[in-house]
N, CA and C of each residue as an Amber inpcrd file, in Angstrom:
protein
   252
 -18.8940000  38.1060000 -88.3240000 -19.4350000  37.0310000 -89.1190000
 -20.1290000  36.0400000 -88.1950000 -21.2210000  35.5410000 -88.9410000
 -22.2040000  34.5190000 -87.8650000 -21.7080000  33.3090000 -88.2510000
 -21.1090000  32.4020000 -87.3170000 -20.8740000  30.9890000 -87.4680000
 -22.2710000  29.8990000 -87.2680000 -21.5890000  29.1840000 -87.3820000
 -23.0940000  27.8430000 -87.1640000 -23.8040000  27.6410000 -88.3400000
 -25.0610000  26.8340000 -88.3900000 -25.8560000  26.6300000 -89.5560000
 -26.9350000  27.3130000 -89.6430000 -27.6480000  28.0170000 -90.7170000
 -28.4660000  28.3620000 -90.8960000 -29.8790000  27.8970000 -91.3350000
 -30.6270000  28.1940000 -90.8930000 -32.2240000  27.2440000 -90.3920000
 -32.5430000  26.9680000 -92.0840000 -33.6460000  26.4190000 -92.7480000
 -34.1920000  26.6990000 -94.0110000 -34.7650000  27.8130000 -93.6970000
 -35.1810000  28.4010000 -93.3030000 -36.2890000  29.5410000 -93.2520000
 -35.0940000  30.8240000 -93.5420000 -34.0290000  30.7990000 -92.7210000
 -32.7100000  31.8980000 -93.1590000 -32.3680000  31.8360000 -94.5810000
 -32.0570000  30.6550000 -94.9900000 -31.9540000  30.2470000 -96.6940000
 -33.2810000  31.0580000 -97.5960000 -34.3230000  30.4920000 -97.1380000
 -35.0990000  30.5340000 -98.1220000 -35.3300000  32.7090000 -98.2670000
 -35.0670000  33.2740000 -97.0310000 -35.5020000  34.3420000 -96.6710000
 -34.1750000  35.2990000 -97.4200000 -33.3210000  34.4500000 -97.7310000
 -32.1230000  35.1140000 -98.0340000 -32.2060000  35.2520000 -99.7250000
 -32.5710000  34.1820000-100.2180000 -32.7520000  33.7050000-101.1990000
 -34.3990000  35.0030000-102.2480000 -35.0060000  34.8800000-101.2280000
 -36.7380000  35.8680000-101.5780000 -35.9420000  37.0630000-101.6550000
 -34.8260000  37.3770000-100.4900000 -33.9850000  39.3560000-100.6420000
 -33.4160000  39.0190000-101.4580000 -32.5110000  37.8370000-102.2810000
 -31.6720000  38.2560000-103.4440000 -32.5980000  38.3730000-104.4830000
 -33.5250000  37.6710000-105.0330000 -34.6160000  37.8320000-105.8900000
 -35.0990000  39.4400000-105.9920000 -35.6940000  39.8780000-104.8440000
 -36.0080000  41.0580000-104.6650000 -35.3290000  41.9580000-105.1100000
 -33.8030000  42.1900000-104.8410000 -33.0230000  42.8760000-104.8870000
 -32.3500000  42.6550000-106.4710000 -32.2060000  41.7540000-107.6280000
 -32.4590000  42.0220000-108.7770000 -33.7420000  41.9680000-109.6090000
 -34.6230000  41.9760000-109.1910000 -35.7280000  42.0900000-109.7740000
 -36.0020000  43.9110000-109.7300000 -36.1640000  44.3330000-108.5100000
 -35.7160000  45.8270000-108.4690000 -35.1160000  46.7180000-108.8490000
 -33.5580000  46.1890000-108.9380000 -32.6720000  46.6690000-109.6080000
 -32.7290000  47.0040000-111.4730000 -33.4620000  45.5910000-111.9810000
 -33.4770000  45.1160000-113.2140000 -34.8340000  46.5440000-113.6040000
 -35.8760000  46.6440000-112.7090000 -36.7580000  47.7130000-113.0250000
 -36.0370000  49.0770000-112.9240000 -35.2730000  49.5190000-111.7650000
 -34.8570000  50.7770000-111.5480000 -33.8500000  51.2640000-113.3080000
 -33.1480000  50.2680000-113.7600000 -32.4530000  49.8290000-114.4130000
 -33.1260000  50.0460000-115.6830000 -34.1850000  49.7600000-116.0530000
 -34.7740000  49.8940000-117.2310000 -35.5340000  51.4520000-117.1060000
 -36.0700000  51.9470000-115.8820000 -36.4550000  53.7120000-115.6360000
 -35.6630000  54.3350000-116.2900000 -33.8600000  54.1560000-115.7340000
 -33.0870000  55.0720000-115.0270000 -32.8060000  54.7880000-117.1560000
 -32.9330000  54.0060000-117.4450000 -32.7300000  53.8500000-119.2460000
 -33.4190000  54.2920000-120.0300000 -34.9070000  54.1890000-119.6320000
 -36.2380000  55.0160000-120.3590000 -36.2560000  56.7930000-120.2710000
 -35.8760000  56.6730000-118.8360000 -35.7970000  58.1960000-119.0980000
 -35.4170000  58.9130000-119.3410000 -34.0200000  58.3380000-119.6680000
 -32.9200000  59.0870000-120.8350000 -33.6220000  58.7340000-122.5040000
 -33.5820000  57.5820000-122.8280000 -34.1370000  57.8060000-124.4230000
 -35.3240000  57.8010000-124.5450000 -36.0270000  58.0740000-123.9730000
 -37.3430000  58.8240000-124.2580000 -37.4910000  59.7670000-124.9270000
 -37.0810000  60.9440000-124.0400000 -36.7760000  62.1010000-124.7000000
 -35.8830000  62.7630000-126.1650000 -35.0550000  61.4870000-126.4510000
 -34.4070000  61.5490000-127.4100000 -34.7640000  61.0030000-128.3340000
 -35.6760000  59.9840000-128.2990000 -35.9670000  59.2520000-129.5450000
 -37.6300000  60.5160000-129.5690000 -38.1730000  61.3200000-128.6850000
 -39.2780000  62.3600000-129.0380000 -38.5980000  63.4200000-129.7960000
 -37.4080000  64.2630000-128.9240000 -36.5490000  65.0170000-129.6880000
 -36.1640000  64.9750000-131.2760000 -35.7630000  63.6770000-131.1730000
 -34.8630000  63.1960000-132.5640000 -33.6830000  63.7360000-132.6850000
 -32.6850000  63.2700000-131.9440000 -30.9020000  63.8950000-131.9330000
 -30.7590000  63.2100000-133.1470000 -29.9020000  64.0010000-133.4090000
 -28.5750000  63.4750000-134.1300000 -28.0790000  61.8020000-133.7560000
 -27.0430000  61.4640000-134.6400000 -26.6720000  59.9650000-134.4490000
 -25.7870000  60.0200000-133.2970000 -25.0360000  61.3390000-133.3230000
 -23.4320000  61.4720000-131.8930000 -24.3120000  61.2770000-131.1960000
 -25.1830000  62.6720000-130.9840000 -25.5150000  62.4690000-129.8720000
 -27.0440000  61.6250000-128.9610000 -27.1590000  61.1620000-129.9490000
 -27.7640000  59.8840000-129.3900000 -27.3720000  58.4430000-129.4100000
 -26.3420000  58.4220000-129.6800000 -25.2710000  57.4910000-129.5440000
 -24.8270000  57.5510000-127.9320000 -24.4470000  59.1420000-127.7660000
 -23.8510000  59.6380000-126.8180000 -24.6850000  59.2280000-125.3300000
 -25.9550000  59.8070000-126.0550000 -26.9070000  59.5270000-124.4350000
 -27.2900000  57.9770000-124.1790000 -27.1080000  57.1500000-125.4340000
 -27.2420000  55.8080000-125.5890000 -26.5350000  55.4140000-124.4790000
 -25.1190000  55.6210000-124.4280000 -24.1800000  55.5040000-123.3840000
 -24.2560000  55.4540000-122.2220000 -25.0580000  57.1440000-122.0430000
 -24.9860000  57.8520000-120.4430000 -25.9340000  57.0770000-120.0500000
 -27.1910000  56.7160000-120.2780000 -27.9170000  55.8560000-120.1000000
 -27.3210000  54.4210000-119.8750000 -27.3120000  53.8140000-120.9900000
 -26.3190000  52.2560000-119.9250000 -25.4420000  52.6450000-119.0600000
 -24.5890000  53.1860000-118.8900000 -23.7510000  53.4720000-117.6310000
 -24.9150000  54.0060000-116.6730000 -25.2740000  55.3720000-116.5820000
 -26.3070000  55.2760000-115.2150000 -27.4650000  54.3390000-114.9350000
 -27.9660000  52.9800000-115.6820000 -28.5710000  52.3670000-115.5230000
 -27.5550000  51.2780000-114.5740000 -26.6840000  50.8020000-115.2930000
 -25.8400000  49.6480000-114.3920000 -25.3470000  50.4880000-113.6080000
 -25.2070000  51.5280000-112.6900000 -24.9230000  51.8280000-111.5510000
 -25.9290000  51.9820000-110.2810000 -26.9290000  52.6260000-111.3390000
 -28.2270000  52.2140000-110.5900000 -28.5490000  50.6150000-110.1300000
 -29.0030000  49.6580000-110.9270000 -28.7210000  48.5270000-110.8480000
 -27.8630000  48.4520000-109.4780000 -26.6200000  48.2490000-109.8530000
 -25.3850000  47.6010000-108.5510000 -25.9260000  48.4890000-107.6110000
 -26.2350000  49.8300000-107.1300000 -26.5990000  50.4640000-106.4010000
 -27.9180000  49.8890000-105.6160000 -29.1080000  49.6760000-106.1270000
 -29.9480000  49.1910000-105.5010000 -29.6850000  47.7290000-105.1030000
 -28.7720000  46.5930000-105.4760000 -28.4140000  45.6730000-105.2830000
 -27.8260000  45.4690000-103.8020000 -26.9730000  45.9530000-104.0380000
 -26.2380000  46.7710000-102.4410000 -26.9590000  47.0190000-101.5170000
 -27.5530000  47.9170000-101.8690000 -28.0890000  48.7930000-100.7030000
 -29.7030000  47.6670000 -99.9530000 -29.7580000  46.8420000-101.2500000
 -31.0580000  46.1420000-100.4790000 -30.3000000  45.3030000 -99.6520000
 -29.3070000  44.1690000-100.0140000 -28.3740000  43.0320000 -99.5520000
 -28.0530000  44.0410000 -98.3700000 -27.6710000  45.0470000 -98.2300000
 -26.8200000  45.4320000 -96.8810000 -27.8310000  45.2090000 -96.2220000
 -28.8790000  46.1070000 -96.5240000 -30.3830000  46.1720000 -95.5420000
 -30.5230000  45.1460000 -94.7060000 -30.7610000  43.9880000 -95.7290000
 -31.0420000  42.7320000 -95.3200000 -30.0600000  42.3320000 -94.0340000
 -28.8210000  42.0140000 -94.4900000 -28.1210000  41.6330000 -93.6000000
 -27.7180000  42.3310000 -92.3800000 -28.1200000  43.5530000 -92.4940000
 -28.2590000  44.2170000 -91.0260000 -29.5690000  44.1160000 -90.1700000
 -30.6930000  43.4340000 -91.0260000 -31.9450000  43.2060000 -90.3480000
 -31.3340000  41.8510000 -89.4940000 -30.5560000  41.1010000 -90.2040000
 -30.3680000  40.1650000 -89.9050000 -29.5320000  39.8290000 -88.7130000
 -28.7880000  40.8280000 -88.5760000 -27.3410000  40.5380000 -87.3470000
 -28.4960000  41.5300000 -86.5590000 -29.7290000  42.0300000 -86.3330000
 -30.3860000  42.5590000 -85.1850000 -30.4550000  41.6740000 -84.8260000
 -31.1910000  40.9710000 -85.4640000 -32.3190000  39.4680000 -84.8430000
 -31.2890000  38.3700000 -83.7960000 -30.1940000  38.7450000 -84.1490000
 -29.2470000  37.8620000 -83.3990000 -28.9120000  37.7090000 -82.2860000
């Protein structure tokens, strides 16, 4: 862990990767959702099972989501303990 204070420019830079990193997420998030009911609302399932993929879709969307969230924030903060 880095002690001491951090400059504005660390803030503000930290602040532009969290932005980034749900703004990204929020898109991957709406793909990883489209491209499941897409096909189903072209298809035309049934109510189960488009209920069903309704599901699989929000769940692999919010994992996607937290997934790209992560993985940008780690990024970041390992760019960050280089520079150090």
């Amino acid at each position: 862990m880095v002690t001491g204070r951090e400059s504005r420019w660390e803030k503000d830079a930290m602040t532009v990767e969290i932005m980034f990193a749900l703004v990204t997420a929020a898109a991957l998030a709406a793909a990883v959702f489209g491209l499941l009911l897409v096909p189903a609302l072209v298809v035309g399932l049934s109510e189960p099972a488009g209920r069903t993929l309704t599901a699989v879709g929000t769940v692999l969307a919010i994992v996607a989501a937290v997934w790209r969230v992560v993985r940008v924030l780690l990024r970041f903060d390992a760019r960050r303990h280089r520079r150090l």
